[in-house]
Structures are given as C-alpha cells and as structure tokens.
Amino acid sequence: MGEADGGPIVKITGIRTYRVPPRWLFLKIETDGGYHGWGEAVLEGHAAGAEATTRELADLLIGRDPRRINDIWQMLYRNGCYRGGPLLMTAISGIDTALWDLLGKIHATPIHALLGGGQRDRVRTYTWIGGDSPTDLIQHALHALEQGFDAVKFNATGAVPMIGGVAAIDETVARVGAVRDAVGTRLDLALDFHGRVHTPTTTQLLRELEPFRPMWVEDPVPASNPGAVIEAARSTSIPIAVGERVHTRAEFLTLLESRAIRILNPDPAHIGGISETLRLAGTAESYDVAVAPHCPLGPIALAACLQIDAVAYNAVIQEQSLGIHYNTGSDLLDYVLDSPFEYTDGTLTIPTGPGLGVELNEAALAQASSTPHDWRAPIWRHPDNSIAEW
Ligand SMILES: [Mg+2]
C-alpha cells in the first residue's frame, strides 16, 4: 500500500467500540498521526452481534491506509464468501462512515466537498409523533407545527390481524383522519405500517387511507417479501416507501424495476454506509424515485445522512431522531460536542465542519459504555397468542 494522494502515509492503528444508551453503537477508527473517524454500527436490537461483527471486520483494517475507502469497502463486502444481510452490512456501514469521516478530517474539509460539493444547503426533515389516542396524536402534531416542521411521521397501526381486522382498519382510518382534520394541509403525513399489516388487509387499508393523501406509506407489508410490497404499491395511489430493511443493491433493483415504488428509505447505517447509499441513490434517480434516508439512530448516523443529502439530488427529506420514542433516558445530542444540527423551519442544515462535521464526547461514551445497553424490540402477540409483527 502506497500513499493515496501524495500526502503523508496514514495507517489505521486501532479501533474502539462504544455500546451506549439508548440503543446505539459507535465505532472509532484511529490512525497514526492523530487522525480518527467516527462510525455508527448498530443494528437495533442486535447491538452485541453488530459489535462483534464490526470488530471482526475492523481487525482486517489494522495497518491499512484509511484513504483507500473503495478498496476497503470491496474487501469487506466481497471477501469471506458471505455477503449482504443486516449484520454484515451494518458493520461495513459503520466502518465506511468512519473512513469518510477520517478522510474529511485528513483534508480538513466536509465529506460533501470531497464528493464534488453540495447541491443543497439544507434538507427538509420531519419529526416522529406518537400517542395512544387521536387526541394525543393531534396534540403532538400541533406541537410539531409550532416547532416549525411541515411534515411528520407516525405509526399508523398497532398489531393487525392477517384478515378480518375491520376494527383495526377503522381505528387506523380514525387516527389518520383526525390528524388530517386537525392540521389541514399544514403538515405532510408519512404513515409507517412498519410491516405490521399483511397482504389480505393492506390493500383495503391503503384504499381507505387514500382520501387523507398521505405523503407516503412505509413498509405496507413486511419488506422481506418484495413481491408483496410491489403488489401493495400497485394497488394504491399513495406513494409507497420501502428500504429500511433492505440490505443489498440487487434487492433494491427488484423494487425499482417494478416501477411501482415511489420512495426508497434505505438506512445508510444498514446498507453499506455513505459509499453504498450514494451508489443506490444514483440508481434510484435514474428511475425518478425519491430517497428519504432512514435514521431513527444516533448523531453519527444522522451526520452521515446529511452528507448524503448534500450531494444526492433525489435525497429530498431526512428522518431524524431528536425526541423519538426510542430515546428514553437519553437523546440525540447527549454525546455530541458542539452540535452541528441546526433545525430551521422544518429543515436541517448540512454541517460544514471537517468530515462528518460532528465530534463525540469520548469520555461520556466510555462512561456510558461501562454498562452496555441490551435494547431489544418488544414482543407483541395477537389475542390467540401467536406472534404479531412489531
Ligand atoms: Mg419505518
């Protein structure tokens, strides 16, 4: 390995991981010369597995030039026979993001400048709203408006039976209708089905939601069945979003080639980092499909998304986790030094500091990771005691 750009030789000397509340895993790649880069390598509910996989892959990096991002990505992706899947792609994502952060820091410039420069200065964002009743949801929607957001997302349903769920359908229609009535056209509404609804019910539910003109419905059926997602998308005028649980480009291509999916919401922390998300966004652009990067995670994941949003024309709206229901006991900015996240009129400004533009408080991470979290997804059951999709 030689010098990448005529500058000083830089070699990776170590990696550290920090598994910290609420449910995150940060990765630090260290080099000689004092440079370091941050990645976020968590798979929600599988943090210990993601940590082990990340360390296993990162061990291959010791002594390598961190500036050879493409070479390292391909080595991690193609070596070892097995590829794809949430755990491996999450580990690659954390490493890839940390390498981009490092490269930016070495050159003292934001990542988007290394990618040809930003084509937007800020990106539209939305906030999650929740609540058990329509009254709660309306209250949270109105609060979002007061905060300057013009778009929100909420879970449209609880557990839904595979068939015969007229009560569940009516409840969802009532929730969505109540919010739409309360906010009029001041808020765009993204509805997350979260893969909780199955094909026999989805088509009917989507039809009944059409009058409320959602911005999109996300994961209308479990994304593990792309044929069913495509069928659902073809049944409705509501734009369908899918991608947070899709992990390889070939799987995304099946969705794009259907010409039925309107929005991809890939998670840059689960599909191969900044590098792979940009490749995917370019492919989606050629299908005239929008990208809404998934990010219910921490500050490094969000910072990576914002660098992508800066350069990807079709990355038009960004998820973010400030105050999200998962962040109990801690929140987006807890480990951040000098937050670069500026919320203005429902947008997030693209950070302009070196690399990702965000630095973490390592002492706070070390302290918090001394008792690593073990966050797990809840287990839901139907009335007959069978497992319900969460
Ligand atoms: Mg979702």
XYZ file of C-alpha atoms and ligand atoms in Angstrom:
391
model
C 0.000 0.000 0.000
C 1.420 3.333 -1.016
C 0.423 6.894 -0.496
C -3.100 7.626 -1.703
C -2.682 11.219 -2.777
C 0.912 12.208 -2.277
C 0.241 13.269 1.290
C 1.745 11.696 4.361
C 1.300 7.969 4.817
C -1.549 7.277 7.225
C -2.175 3.851 8.673
C -5.019 2.518 10.765
C -3.687 1.662 14.191
C -6.765 0.733 16.199
C -10.500 0.562 16.591
C -12.736 1.150 19.558
C -16.432 0.467 20.008
C -18.827 2.070 22.478
C -22.229 0.480 23.091
C -24.266 3.177 24.820
C -27.883 4.072 25.674
C -30.443 4.430 24.359
C -29.597 1.660 21.846
C -26.530 2.791 19.922
C -23.063 1.513 18.994
C -20.316 3.923 17.996
C -17.106 2.917 16.250
C -13.889 4.928 16.375
C -11.113 4.204 13.885
C -7.742 5.538 14.986
C -4.643 6.173 12.881
C -1.111 7.281 13.349
C -0.684 10.999 13.031
C -3.555 11.596 15.411
C -6.457 11.346 12.950
C -9.617 9.458 13.829
C -13.039 8.827 12.340
C -16.437 8.013 13.822
C -18.951 5.478 12.568
C -22.220 4.166 13.955
C -22.592 0.435 13.551
C -25.725 -0.520 15.403
C -28.439 -2.871 14.253
C -31.358 -2.072 16.516
C -31.995 -4.902 18.914
C -28.812 -6.703 17.847
C -26.164 -4.343 19.190
C -23.974 -7.055 20.714
C -23.972 -9.009 17.445
C -23.243 -5.867 15.451
C -20.389 -5.010 17.808
C -18.824 -8.453 17.403
C -19.199 -8.370 13.610
C -17.806 -4.843 13.401
C -14.757 -5.751 15.466
C -14.229 -8.907 13.405
C -14.195 -6.903 10.159
C -12.312 -3.939 11.568
C -9.456 -6.206 12.649
C -8.708 -6.561 8.910
C -8.036 -2.825 8.710
C -5.065 -2.561 11.025
C -2.057 -1.247 9.103
C -4.095 -0.224 6.043
C -4.336 3.245 4.510
C -7.771 4.560 5.564
C -7.980 6.754 2.458
C -8.489 3.695 0.233
C -12.207 3.623 1.040
C -13.322 1.883 -2.157
C -10.721 -0.834 -1.774
C -11.589 -1.436 1.862
C -15.337 -1.480 1.100
C -14.924 -4.069 -1.631
C -12.606 -6.162 0.528
C -15.092 -6.206 3.394
C -18.051 -6.849 1.085
C -16.553 -9.486 -1.185
C -14.042 -11.269 0.998
C -15.129 -14.096 3.238
C -17.641 -15.583 0.814
C -20.814 -14.468 2.600
C -22.269 -11.068 1.862
C -25.325 -8.947 2.386
C -27.740 -9.238 5.263
C -28.309 -6.800 8.103
C -25.376 -7.677 10.380
C -22.583 -7.704 7.792
C -23.901 -4.606 6.025
C -24.306 -2.753 9.321
C -20.687 -3.477 10.230
C -19.489 -2.342 6.788
C -21.664 0.768 7.153
C -20.055 1.779 10.425
C -16.561 1.271 9.032
C -17.299 3.058 5.739
C -18.736 6.080 7.528
C -15.765 6.245 9.893
C -13.366 6.123 6.920
C -15.183 9.010 5.187
C -15.046 10.974 8.452
C -11.320 10.284 8.629
C -10.756 11.336 5.029
C -12.545 14.619 5.630
C -10.527 15.274 8.750
C -7.254 14.497 6.968
C -8.160 17.049 4.288
C -9.813 19.447 6.779
C -12.964 19.570 4.661
C -16.538 18.240 4.878
C -17.259 14.929 3.185
C -19.634 16.538 0.694
C -16.787 18.739 -0.548
C -14.785 15.595 -1.323
C -17.811 14.295 -3.272
C -17.978 17.238 -5.638
C -19.663 19.734 -3.360
C -23.184 20.035 -2.024
C -26.115 20.712 -4.325
C -28.355 21.748 -1.409
C -27.518 23.704 1.759
C -30.277 22.239 3.925
C -32.644 19.339 3.674
C -36.281 19.056 4.634
C -36.777 16.932 7.714
C -39.670 15.538 9.693
C -40.338 14.546 13.245
C -41.949 11.472 14.707
C -45.194 11.920 16.581
C -46.867 9.337 18.775
C -49.678 8.805 21.184
C -52.209 6.181 22.107
C -55.273 8.165 21.118
C -56.181 10.508 18.249
C -56.231 13.317 20.832
C -52.600 12.622 21.781
C -51.568 12.416 18.130
C -53.248 15.725 17.318
C -51.548 17.378 20.279
C -48.155 16.149 19.103
C -48.880 17.148 15.500
C -49.769 20.678 16.573
C -46.594 20.809 18.656
C -44.580 19.789 15.590
C -46.158 22.673 13.701
C -45.169 25.066 16.492
C -41.598 23.742 16.218
C -41.555 24.669 12.549
C -41.912 21.231 10.962
C -44.086 20.830 7.897
C -44.001 17.038 7.863
C -44.438 14.327 10.492
C -44.422 10.550 10.590
C -46.334 8.226 12.842
C -47.127 4.562 13.210
C -50.488 4.132 11.547
C -51.395 0.874 13.252
C -50.800 -1.344 16.221
C -50.892 -5.109 15.791
C -53.166 -6.004 12.884
C -54.653 -9.452 12.304
C -53.891 -11.062 8.948
C -57.579 -10.998 7.965
C -60.825 -9.771 9.450
C -59.363 -6.740 11.132
C -62.177 -4.313 10.489
C -61.794 -2.771 13.964
C -58.051 -2.260 13.401
C -58.744 -0.739 9.980
C -61.375 1.611 11.392
C -59.055 2.645 14.209
C -56.272 3.485 11.753
C -58.620 5.417 9.490
C -59.915 7.346 12.505
C -56.373 8.194 13.719
C -55.180 9.396 10.354
C -58.404 11.257 9.636
C -58.302 13.020 12.988
C -54.779 14.288 12.386
C -55.573 15.411 8.845
C -58.680 17.256 10.043
C -56.680 18.999 12.765
C -53.730 20.149 10.651
C -55.304 20.538 7.233
C -52.594 20.882 4.618
C -50.102 22.457 7.009
C -48.401 19.106 7.599
C -47.479 16.335 5.221
C -48.191 12.989 6.867
C -45.950 9.964 6.435
C -47.583 6.781 7.722
C -45.442 3.863 8.833
C -47.137 0.472 8.664
C -43.827 -0.968 9.960
C -44.509 -4.281 8.242
C -47.337 -4.918 10.709
C -50.016 -5.393 8.066
C -50.216 -8.337 5.689
C -51.419 -8.515 2.103
C -55.023 -9.602 2.819
C -55.554 -6.391 4.818
C -53.099 -3.935 3.272
C -54.931 -3.358 0.009
C -58.172 -2.485 1.799
C -56.430 -0.270 4.347
C -54.473 1.647 1.710
C -57.662 2.321 -0.242
C -59.427 3.694 2.823
C -56.457 5.972 3.605
C -56.257 7.493 0.119
C -58.689 10.372 0.892
C -56.271 11.662 3.563
C -53.489 11.988 0.963
C -50.533 10.698 2.970
C -47.088 11.815 1.819
C -46.254 8.125 1.800
C -46.997 4.800 3.426
C -43.877 2.974 4.553
C -43.435 -0.807 4.681
C -47.091 -1.526 3.777
C -46.304 -5.221 4.253
C -43.132 -6.890 5.595
C -40.259 -5.868 3.313
C -38.886 -9.398 3.438
C -41.452 -10.139 0.710
C -40.652 -7.739 -2.158
C -43.357 -9.213 -4.372
C -45.979 -8.368 -1.775
C -44.587 -4.830 -1.370
C -44.801 -4.308 -5.129
C -48.347 -5.702 -5.221
C -49.380 -3.316 -2.433
C -47.770 -0.390 -4.236
C -49.608 -1.203 -7.449
C -52.937 -1.262 -5.617
C -52.901 2.347 -4.449
C -52.324 5.953 -5.486
C -50.492 6.567 -2.190
C -46.711 6.719 -2.764
C -45.153 3.637 -1.192
C -41.783 3.823 0.606
C -39.608 0.833 1.365
C -35.963 0.219 2.155
C -35.083 0.371 5.847
C -34.968 -3.431 5.991
C -33.418 -3.995 2.567
C -29.673 -4.535 2.558
C -28.313 -5.142 -0.930
C -28.429 -3.300 -4.224
C -29.822 -6.314 -6.061
C -32.830 -6.392 -3.733
C -33.359 -2.672 -4.276
C -33.112 -3.186 -8.025
C -36.047 -5.631 -7.921
C -38.114 -2.917 -6.225
C -37.011 -0.204 -8.670
C -37.587 -2.353 -11.743
C -41.202 -2.877 -10.664
C -41.779 0.834 -11.409
C -44.285 0.743 -8.549
C -42.177 2.070 -5.654
C -42.022 5.870 -5.379
C -39.640 6.351 -2.444
C -36.678 4.376 -1.130
C -35.841 4.846 2.533
C -32.544 2.975 2.785
C -30.681 3.158 6.065
C -27.085 4.266 5.395
C -26.216 2.516 8.667
C -27.522 -0.803 7.316
C -26.747 -0.929 3.592
C -23.034 -0.184 3.436
C -22.531 3.369 4.610
C -22.133 6.605 2.698
C -20.461 4.845 -0.250
C -23.246 2.372 -0.954
C -26.093 4.786 -0.229
C -24.736 7.185 -2.837
C -24.490 4.369 -5.378
C -28.089 3.397 -4.602
C -29.345 6.996 -4.739
C -27.835 7.354 -8.205
C -29.602 4.219 -9.369
C -32.893 5.404 -7.844
C -32.524 8.774 -9.553
C -32.419 7.054 -12.914
C -35.847 5.570 -12.058
C -37.124 9.002 -10.923
C -37.545 7.571 -7.427
C -37.062 9.749 -4.330
C -34.808 8.833 -1.417
C -35.733 9.513 2.213
C -32.820 8.146 4.251
C -33.952 6.158 7.284
C -32.409 7.403 10.521
C -34.008 6.652 13.888
C -30.447 6.230 15.215
C -27.788 8.444 16.740
C -25.804 11.544 15.787
C -23.152 9.859 13.624
C -25.798 8.073 11.571
C -27.632 11.384 11.122
C -24.451 13.240 10.196
C -23.717 10.588 7.549
C -27.232 11.012 6.138
C -26.785 14.784 5.890
C -23.571 14.407 3.868
C -25.512 12.108 1.508
C -28.436 14.538 1.326
C -25.999 17.301 0.413
C -24.896 15.609 -2.790
C -27.766 13.285 -3.802
C -30.354 15.255 -5.791
C -33.214 12.859 -5.015
C -32.495 12.638 -1.250
C -35.211 15.149 -0.538
C -36.328 14.534 3.043
C -34.417 13.280 6.069
C -35.574 11.278 9.084
C -34.009 12.239 12.424
C -34.405 11.056 15.963
C -34.487 14.102 18.231
C -37.102 13.245 20.854
C -38.063 9.981 19.172
C -39.934 7.452 21.322
C -36.875 5.144 21.400
C -34.728 7.784 23.075
C -35.907 7.196 26.626
C -33.374 8.376 29.190
C -31.022 9.877 26.621
C -31.312 11.734 23.336
C -29.649 12.626 20.058
C -27.264 15.233 21.392
C -26.160 13.605 24.665
C -22.716 12.523 23.428
C -22.193 15.344 20.914
C -19.667 18.135 21.373
C -20.849 21.435 19.815
C -23.880 20.098 17.934
C -23.860 20.958 14.217
C -27.542 20.006 13.876
C -29.450 23.217 13.115
C -33.222 22.830 12.865
C -34.723 25.768 10.957
C -38.259 25.916 9.526
C -38.515 22.147 9.209
C -35.075 21.744 7.683
C -31.682 20.545 8.857
C -28.631 22.486 7.730
C -25.855 20.460 6.094
C -22.900 20.522 8.533
C -19.774 22.104 7.108
C -17.134 21.000 9.615
C -14.369 18.548 8.638
C -15.520 15.020 7.849
C -18.998 14.364 9.194
C -18.896 17.699 10.977
C -19.721 16.220 14.362
C -17.410 15.245 17.197
C -18.337 12.969 20.088
C -17.514 13.241 23.782
C -15.395 10.129 24.160
C -15.203 10.377 27.939
C -19.002 10.351 28.089
C -19.099 7.366 25.712
C -16.560 5.476 27.813
C -18.567 6.158 30.928
C -21.892 5.156 29.337
C -20.498 2.001 27.722
C -19.189 0.670 31.026
C -22.688 -0.773 31.401
C -23.576 -1.528 27.752
C -27.239 -1.492 26.832
C -29.078 -4.573 25.662
C -32.045 -2.928 23.947
C -34.444 -5.397 22.343
C -37.521 -4.950 20.216
C -40.732 -5.601 22.132
C -42.513 -8.912 21.647
C -46.108 -8.473 20.559
C -48.771 -11.169 20.399
C -52.208 -11.498 18.835
C -55.178 -12.470 21.026
C -54.617 -16.138 20.065
C -51.039 -15.836 21.475
C -49.367 -16.047 18.070
C -46.552 -13.596 17.416
C -47.620 -10.259 15.969
C -45.387 -8.184 13.707
C -43.814 -5.280 15.583
Mg -40.150 2.698 9.096
